[in-house]
CSV table of C-alpha atoms and ligand atoms in Angstrom, one decimal:
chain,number,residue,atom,x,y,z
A,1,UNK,CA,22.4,68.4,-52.6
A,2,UNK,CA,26.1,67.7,-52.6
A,3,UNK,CA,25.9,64.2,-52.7
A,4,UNK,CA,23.3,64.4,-55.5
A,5,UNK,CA,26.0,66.3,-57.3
A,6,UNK,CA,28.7,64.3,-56.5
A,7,UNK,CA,26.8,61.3,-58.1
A,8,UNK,CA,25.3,62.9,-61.3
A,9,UNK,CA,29.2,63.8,-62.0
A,10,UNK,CA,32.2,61.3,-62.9
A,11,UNK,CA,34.6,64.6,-63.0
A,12,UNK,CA,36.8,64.9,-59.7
A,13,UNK,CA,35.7,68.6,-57.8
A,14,UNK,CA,35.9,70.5,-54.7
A,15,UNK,CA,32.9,70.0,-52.5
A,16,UNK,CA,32.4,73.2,-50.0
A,17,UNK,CA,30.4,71.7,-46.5
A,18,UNK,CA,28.7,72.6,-43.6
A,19,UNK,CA,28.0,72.1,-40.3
A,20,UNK,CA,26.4,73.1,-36.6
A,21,UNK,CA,29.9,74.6,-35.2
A,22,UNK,CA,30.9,75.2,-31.2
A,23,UNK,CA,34.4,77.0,-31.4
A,24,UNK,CA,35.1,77.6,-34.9
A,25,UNK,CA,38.3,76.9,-34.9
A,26,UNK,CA,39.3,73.2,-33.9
A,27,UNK,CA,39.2,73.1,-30.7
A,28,UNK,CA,36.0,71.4,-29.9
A,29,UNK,CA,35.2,68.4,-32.2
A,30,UNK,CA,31.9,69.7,-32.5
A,31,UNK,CA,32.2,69.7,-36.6
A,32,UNK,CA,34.0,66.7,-37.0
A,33,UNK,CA,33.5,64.1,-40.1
A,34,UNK,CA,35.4,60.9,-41.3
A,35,UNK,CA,37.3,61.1,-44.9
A,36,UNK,CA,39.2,58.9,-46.6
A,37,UNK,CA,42.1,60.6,-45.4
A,38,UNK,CA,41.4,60.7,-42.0
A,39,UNK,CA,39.2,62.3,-39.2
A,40,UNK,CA,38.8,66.2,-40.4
A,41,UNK,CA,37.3,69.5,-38.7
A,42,UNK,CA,34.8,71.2,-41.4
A,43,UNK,CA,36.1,74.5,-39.6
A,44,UNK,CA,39.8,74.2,-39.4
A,45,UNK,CA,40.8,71.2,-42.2
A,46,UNK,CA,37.6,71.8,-44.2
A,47,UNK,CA,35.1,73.3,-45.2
A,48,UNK,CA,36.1,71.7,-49.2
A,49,UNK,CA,37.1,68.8,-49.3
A,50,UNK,CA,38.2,67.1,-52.6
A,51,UNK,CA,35.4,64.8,-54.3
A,52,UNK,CA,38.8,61.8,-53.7
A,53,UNK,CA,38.5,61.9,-49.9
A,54,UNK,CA,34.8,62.7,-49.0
A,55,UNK,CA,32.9,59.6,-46.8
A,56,UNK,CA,28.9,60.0,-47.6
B,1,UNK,CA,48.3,93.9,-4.0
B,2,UNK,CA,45.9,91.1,-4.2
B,3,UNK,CA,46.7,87.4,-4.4
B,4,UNK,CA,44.9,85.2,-6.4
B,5,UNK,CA,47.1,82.4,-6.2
B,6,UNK,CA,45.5,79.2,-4.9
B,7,UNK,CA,46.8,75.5,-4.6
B,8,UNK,CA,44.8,72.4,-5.4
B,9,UNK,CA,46.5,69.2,-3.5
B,10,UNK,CA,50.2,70.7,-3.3
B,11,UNK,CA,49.7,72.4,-7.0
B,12,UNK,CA,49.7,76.5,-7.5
B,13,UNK,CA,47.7,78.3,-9.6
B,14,UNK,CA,48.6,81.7,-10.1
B,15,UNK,CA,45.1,81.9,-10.4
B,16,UNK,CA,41.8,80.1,-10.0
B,17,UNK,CA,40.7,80.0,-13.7
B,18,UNK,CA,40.7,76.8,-15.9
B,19,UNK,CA,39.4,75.9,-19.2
B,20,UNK,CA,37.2,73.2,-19.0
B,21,UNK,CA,37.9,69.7,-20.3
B,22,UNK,CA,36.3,69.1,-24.2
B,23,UNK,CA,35.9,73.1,-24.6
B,24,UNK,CA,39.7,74.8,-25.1
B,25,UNK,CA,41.2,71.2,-27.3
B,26,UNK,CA,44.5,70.6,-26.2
B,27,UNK,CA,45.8,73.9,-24.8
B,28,UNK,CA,47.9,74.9,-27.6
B,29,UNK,CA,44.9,75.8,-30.5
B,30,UNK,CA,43.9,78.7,-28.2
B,31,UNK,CA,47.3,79.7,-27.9
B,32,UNK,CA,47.2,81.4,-31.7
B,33,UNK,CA,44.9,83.9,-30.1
B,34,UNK,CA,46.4,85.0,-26.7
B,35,UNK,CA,49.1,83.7,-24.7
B,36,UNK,CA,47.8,80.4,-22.8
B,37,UNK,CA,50.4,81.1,-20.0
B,38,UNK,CA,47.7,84.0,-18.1
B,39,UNK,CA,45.8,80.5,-17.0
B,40,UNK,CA,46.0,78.7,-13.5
B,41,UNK,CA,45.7,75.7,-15.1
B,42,UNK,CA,44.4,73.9,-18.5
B,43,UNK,CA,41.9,71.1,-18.7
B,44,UNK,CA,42.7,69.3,-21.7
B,45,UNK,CA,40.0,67.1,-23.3
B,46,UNK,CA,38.7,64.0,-22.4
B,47,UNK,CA,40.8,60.9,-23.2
B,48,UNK,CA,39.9,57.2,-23.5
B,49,UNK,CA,42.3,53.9,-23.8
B,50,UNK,CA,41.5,53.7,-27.5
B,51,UNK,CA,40.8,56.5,-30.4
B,52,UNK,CA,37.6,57.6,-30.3
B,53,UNK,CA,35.9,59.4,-33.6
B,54,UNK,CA,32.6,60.2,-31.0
B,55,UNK,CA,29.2,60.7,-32.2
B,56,UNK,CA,27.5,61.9,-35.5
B,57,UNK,CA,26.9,65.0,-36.4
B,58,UNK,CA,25.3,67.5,-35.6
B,59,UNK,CA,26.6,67.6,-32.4
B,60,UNK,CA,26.1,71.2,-31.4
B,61,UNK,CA,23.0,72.9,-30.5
B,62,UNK,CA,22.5,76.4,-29.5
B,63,UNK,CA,20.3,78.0,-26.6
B,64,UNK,CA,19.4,81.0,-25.2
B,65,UNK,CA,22.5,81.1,-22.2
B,66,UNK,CA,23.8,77.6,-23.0
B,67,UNK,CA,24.4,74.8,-25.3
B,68,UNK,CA,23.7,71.6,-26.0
B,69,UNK,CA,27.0,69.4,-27.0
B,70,UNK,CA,27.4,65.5,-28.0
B,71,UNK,CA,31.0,65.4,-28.7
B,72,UNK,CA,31.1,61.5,-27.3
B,73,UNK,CA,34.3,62.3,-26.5
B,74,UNK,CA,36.2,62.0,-29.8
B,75,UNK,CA,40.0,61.5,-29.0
B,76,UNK,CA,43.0,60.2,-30.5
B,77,UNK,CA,43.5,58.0,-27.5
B,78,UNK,CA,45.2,58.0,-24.5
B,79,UNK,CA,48.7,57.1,-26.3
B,80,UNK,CA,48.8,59.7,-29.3
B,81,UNK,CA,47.4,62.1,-26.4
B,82,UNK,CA,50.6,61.1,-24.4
B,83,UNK,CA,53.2,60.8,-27.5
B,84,UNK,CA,51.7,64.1,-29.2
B,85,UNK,CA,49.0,66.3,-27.7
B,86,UNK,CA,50.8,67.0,-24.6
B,87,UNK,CA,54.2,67.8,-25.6
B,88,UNK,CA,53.1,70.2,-28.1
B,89,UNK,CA,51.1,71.6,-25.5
B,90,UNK,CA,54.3,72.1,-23.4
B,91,UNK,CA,56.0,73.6,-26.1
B,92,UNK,CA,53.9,76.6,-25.9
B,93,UNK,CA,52.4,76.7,-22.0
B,94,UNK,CA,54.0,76.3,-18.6
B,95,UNK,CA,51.7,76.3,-16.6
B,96,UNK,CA,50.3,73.1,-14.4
B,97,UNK,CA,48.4,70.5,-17.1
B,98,UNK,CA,45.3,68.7,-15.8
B,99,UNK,CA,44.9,65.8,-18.0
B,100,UNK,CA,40.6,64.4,-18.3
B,101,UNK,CA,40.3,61.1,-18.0
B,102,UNK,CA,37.2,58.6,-19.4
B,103,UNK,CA,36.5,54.9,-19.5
B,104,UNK,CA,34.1,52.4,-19.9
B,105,UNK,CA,35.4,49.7,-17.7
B,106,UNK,CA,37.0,50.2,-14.6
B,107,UNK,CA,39.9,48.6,-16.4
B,108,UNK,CA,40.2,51.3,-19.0
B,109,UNK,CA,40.3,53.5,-15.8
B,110,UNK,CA,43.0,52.0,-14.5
B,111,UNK,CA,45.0,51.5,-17.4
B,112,UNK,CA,44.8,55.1,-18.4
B,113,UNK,CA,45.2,56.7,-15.2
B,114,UNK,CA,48.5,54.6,-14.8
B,115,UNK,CA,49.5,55.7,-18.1
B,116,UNK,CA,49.2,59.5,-17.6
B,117,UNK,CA,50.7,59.4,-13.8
B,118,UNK,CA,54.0,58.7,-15.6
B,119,UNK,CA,53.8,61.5,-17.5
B,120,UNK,CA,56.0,64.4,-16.0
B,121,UNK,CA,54.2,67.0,-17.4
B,122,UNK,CA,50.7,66.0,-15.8
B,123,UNK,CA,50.2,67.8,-12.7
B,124,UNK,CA,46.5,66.7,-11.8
B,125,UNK,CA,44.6,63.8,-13.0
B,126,UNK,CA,41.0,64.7,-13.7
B,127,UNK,CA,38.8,61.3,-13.7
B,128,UNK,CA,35.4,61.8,-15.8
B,129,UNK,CA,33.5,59.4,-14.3
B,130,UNK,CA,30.1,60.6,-16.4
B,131,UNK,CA,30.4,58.1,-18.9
B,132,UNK,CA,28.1,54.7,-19.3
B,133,UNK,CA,29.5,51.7,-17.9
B,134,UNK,CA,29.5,49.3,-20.2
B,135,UNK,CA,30.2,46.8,-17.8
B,136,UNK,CA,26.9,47.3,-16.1
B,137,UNK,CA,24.2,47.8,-18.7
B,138,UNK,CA,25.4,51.8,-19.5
B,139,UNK,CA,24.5,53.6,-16.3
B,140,UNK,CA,27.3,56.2,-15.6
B,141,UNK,CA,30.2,55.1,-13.0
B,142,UNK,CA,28.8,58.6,-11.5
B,143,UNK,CA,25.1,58.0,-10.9
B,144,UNK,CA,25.9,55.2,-7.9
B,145,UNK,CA,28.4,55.6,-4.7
B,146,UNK,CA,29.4,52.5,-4.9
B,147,UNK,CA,30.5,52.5,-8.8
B,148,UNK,CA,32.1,55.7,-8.0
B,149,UNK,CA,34.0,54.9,-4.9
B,150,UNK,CA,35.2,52.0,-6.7
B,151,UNK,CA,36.4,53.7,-9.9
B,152,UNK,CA,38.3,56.3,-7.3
B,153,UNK,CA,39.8,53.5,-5.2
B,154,UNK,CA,40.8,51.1,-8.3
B,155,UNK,CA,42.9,54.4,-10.0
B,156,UNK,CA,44.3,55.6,-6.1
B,157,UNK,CA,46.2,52.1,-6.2
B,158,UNK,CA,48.2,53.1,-9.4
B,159,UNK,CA,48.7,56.3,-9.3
B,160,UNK,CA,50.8,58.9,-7.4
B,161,UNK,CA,49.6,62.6,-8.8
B,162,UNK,CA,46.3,64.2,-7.5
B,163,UNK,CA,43.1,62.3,-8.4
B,164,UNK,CA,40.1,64.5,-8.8
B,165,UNK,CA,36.8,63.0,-9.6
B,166,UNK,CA,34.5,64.7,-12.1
B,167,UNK,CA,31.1,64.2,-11.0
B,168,UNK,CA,27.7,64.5,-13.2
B,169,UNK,CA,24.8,66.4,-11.9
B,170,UNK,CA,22.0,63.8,-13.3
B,171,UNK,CA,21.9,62.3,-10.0
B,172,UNK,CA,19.0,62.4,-6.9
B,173,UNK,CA,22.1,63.1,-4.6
B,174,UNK,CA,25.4,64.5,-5.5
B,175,UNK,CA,26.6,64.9,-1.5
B,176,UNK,CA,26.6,61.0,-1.0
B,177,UNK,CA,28.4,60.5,-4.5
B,178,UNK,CA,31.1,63.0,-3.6
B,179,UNK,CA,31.1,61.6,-0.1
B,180,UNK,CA,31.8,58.3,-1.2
B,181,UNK,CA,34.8,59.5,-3.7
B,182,UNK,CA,36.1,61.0,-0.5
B,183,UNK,CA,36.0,57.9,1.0
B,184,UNK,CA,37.4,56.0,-1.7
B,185,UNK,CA,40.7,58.3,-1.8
B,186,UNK,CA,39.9,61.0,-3.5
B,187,UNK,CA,42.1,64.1,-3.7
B,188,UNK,CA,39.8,66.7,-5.0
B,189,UNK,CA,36.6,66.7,-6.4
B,190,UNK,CA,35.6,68.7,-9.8
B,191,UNK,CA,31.6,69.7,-10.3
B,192,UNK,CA,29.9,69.9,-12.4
B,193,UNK,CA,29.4,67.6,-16.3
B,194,UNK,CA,27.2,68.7,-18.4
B,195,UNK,CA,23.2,68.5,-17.7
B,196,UNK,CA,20.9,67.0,-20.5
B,197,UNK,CA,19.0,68.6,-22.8
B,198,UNK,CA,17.0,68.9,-26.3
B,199,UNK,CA,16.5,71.2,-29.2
B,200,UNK,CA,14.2,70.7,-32.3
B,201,UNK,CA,14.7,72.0,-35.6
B,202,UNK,CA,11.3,73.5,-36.3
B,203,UNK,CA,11.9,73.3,-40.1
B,204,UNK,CA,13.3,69.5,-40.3
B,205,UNK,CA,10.9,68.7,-37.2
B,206,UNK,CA,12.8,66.4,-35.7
B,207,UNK,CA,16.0,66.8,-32.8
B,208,UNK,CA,18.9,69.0,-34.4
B,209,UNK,CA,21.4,66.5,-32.4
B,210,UNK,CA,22.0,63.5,-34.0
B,211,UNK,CA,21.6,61.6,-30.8
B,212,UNK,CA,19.0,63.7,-29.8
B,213,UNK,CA,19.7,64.0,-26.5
B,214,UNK,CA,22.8,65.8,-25.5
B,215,UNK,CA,24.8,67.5,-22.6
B,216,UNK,CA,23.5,70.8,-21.7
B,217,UNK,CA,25.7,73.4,-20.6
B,218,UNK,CA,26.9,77.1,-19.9
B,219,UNK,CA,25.9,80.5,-18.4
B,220,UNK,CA,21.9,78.9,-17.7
B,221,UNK,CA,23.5,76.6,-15.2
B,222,UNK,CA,25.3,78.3,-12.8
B,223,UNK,CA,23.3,78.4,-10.6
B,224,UNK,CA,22.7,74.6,-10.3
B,225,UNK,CA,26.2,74.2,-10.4
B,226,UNK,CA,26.9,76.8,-7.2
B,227,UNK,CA,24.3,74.9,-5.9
B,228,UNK,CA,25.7,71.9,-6.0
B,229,UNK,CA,29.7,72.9,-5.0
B,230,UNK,CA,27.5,74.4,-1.8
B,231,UNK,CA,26.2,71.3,-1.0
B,232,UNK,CA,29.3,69.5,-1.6
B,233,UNK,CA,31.6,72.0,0.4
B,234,UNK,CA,29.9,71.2,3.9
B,235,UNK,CA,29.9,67.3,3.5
B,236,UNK,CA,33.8,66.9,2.5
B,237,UNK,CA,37.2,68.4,3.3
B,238,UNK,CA,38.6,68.0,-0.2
B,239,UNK,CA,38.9,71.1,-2.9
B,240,UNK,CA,36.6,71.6,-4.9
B,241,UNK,CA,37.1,72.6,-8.4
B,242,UNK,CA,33.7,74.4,-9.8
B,243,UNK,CA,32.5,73.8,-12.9
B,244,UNK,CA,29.1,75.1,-14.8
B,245,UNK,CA,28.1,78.1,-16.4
B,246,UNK,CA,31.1,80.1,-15.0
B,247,UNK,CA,31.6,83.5,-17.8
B,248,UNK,CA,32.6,86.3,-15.3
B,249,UNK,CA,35.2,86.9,-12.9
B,250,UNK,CA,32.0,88.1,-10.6
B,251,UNK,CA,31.1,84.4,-11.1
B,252,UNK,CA,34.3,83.0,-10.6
B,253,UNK,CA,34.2,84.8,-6.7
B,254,UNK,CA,30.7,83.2,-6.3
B,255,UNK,CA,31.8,80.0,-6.7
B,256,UNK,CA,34.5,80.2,-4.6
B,257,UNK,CA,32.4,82.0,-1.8
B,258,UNK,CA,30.2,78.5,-2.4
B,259,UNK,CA,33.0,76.3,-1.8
B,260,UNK,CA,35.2,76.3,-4.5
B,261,UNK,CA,39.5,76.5,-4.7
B,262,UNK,CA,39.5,76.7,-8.0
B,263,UNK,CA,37.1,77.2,-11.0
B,264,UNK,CA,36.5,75.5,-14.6
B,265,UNK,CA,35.1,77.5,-17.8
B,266,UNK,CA,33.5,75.3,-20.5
B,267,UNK,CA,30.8,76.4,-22.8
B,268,UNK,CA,31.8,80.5,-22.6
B,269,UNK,CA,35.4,79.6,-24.4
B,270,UNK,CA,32.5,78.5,-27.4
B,271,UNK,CA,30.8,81.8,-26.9
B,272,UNK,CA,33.6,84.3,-26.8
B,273,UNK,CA,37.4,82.4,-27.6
B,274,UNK,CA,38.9,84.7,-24.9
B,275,UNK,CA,36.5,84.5,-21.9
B,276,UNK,CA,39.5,83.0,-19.5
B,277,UNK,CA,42.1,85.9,-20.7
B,278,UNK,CA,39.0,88.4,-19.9
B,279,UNK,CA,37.9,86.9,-17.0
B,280,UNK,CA,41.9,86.4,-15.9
B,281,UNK,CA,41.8,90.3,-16.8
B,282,UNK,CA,39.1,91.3,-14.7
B,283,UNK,CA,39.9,89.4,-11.4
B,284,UNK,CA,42.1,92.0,-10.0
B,285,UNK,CA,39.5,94.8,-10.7
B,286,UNK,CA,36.9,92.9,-8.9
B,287,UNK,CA,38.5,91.5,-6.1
B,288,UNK,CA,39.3,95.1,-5.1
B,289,UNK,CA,35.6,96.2,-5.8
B,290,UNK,CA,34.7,94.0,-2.8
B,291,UNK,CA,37.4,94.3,-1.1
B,292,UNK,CA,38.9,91.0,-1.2
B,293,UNK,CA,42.8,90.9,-0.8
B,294,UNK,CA,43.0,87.0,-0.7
B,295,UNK,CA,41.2,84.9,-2.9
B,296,UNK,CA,42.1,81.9,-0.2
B,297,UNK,CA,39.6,84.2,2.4
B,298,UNK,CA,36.9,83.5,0.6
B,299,UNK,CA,36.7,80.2,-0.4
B,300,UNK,CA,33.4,78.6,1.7
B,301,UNK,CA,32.6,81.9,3.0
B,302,UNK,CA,28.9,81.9,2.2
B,303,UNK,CA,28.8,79.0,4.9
B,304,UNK,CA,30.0,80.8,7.9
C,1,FMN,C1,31.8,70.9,-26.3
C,1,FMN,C2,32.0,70.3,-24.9
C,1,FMN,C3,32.9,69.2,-24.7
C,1,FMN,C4,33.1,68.6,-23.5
C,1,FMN,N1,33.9,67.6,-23.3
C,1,FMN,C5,34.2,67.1,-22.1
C,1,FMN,C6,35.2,66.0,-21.9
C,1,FMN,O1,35.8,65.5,-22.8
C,1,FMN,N2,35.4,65.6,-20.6
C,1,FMN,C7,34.7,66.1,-19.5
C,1,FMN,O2,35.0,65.7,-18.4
C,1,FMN,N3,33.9,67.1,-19.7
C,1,FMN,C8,33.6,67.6,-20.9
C,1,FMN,N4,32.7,68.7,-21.1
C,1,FMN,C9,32.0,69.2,-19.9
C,1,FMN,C10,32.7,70.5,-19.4
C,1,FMN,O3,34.1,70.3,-19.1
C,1,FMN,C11,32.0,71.1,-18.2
C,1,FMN,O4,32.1,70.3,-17.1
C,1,FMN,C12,30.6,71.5,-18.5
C,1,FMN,O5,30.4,71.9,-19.8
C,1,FMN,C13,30.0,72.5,-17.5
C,1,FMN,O6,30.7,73.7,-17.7
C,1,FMN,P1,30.1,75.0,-18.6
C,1,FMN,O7,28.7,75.3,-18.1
C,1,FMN,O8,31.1,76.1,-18.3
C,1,FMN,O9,30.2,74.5,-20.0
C,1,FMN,C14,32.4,69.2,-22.3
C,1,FMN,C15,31.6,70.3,-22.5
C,1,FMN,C16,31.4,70.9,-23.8
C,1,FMN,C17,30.5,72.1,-23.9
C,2,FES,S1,33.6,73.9,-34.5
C,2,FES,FE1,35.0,73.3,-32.9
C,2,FES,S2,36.3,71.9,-33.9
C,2,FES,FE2,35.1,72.7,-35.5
């Protein structure tokens, strides 16, 4: 659903994600996913990340 | 007074309880919720020669007394982990540093192991040898003596710290692979990696890890684990560190009545962020409740 938004719009955004967690809290690389500005945790660097950085 | 120090290869532990590699970061993330420094020791997570972003996700699967993990051992590699991870570990935590070790060549083994014995703040080198061998179409260092006897005599050479080998338990015979570490130099040996397992996500109908199949882990396998650090205690005279489904101090006892000097906690740091400060906690109370003033007394005791 996100990246169906993210297409239909040409405005930048904020795009709220989830994902299957272990710690919660960054200590496990359970939640992990490439962006343009590097490797984040959805839990500890996330869960929105800025329409600019995300990696489909 | 009871003691509950313990020393693995020339190194104290004020106590016998370690986080387990992959499941407490690098130390210092579980020090913004309780002071690191009540461990014996830290485990810090699994490092290879280059960056590793590891597997898609999901990566996490739940279970009833366990989980099911595919990391694939995402790391910044073993340089950043040596520049970086460690000494903002030591910033906040004194205590000894066991630094977990992966490869996919004998060669990364080598070159990483040499790497981390020059750094003064490692006190133990843990070598994961649970990972596919490239080298020899993907079956782990750890599933054959010889591979792991090799791995264990090619890191001895350049090294000076103690070398313990992490052993999986996907294997028809985990005495001859432990044996054979032995043999090849060992100092220690650690037991138990993760088992395997599978989940399915009844609504999607398909696996809920993205590899499918993925390392299963915690409370459901302890006893497997004690099994397994029973077996290994009466074939070799190295310590043992025990690993597997370890959430209690009651457990922690067990394992070292099965063998082992000192004892890991993985998948319960997932479950409850403080299990090692609890389980540190409740040592004391239960070493009195059965009357044990030593924890050194009991290690092997269920053999004699
Ligand atoms: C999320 C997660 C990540 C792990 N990462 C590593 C690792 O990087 N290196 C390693 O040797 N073991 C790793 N393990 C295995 C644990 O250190 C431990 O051996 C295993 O989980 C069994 O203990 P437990 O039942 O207490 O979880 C990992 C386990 C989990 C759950
Ligand atoms: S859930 Fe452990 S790092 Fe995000």
């Amino acid at each position: 659903m996100l990246k169906a938004v993210y297409n239909a719009t040409t405005t930048s955004g904020s795009y709220s994600f989830e994902e299957r967690m272990g710690c919660g809290f960054g200590a496990c690389m359970g939640c992990s996913c490439k962006t343009k500005y590097g490797n984040k945790r959805i839990c500890k660097d996330g869960p929105v990340l800025v329409k600019e950085e995300i990696i489909w | 007074m009871v003691n509950t120090k313990v020393s693995l290869s020339g190194v104290t532990l004020t106590n016998p309880v370690i986080p387990a590699s992959g499941t407490f970061g690098f130390g210092y993330e579980f020090n913004e919720i309780y002071d690191i420094n009540v461990l014996g020791a830290i485990s810090i997570k699994g490092t290879t020669k280059e960056p590793r972003f590891g597997n898609p996700t999901p990566r996490i699967a739940e279970c009833s007394s366990g989980l099911i993990n595919s990391i694939g051992l995402q790391n910044p590699g073993i340089d950043k982990v040596i520049s970086e991870e460690i000494p903002k570990l030591r910033e906040v935590y004194y205590k000894p540093i066991i630094s977990n070790i992966s490869g996919f060549s004998i060669d990364e083994y080598v070159e990483c192991c040499q790497k981390i014995d020059a750094v003064k703040d490692v006190d133990i080198i843990e070598v994961n040898i649970s990972c596919p061998n490239v080298h020899n179409g993907g079956m782990s260092f750890g599933t054959s003596p010889e591979n792991a006897r090799a791995v264990t005599e090619a890191v001895k050479k350049v090294t000076t710290k103690p070398i313990y080998i992490k052993l999986t338990p996907n294997v028809t015979d985990i005495v001859s692979i432990a044996k054979a570490c032995e043999d090849g130099g060992a100092d220690g040996i650690s037991l138990i990696n993760t088992s395997q397992g599978l989940r399915i996500d009844l609504k999607k109908r398909r696996p809920i890890i993205a590899n499918k199949i993925g390392g299963f882990s915690g409370r459901a396998i302890f006893p497997i684990a004690l099994k397994m650090v029973y077996q290994v205690y009466e074939a070799v005279k190295i310590p043992i560190m025990g690993i597997g489904g370890v959430a209690t101090a009651e457990d922690v006892i067990e394992m070292m009545m099965a063998g082992a000097t000192a004892v890991q906690v993985g998948a319960e740091n997932l479950v409850n962020p403080y299990a090692c400060r609890d389980i540190v906690n409740n040592l004391e109370r239960v070493m009195q409740k059965y009357n044990i003033k030593d924890l050194n007394e009991i290690i092997g005791e269920a053999h004699k």
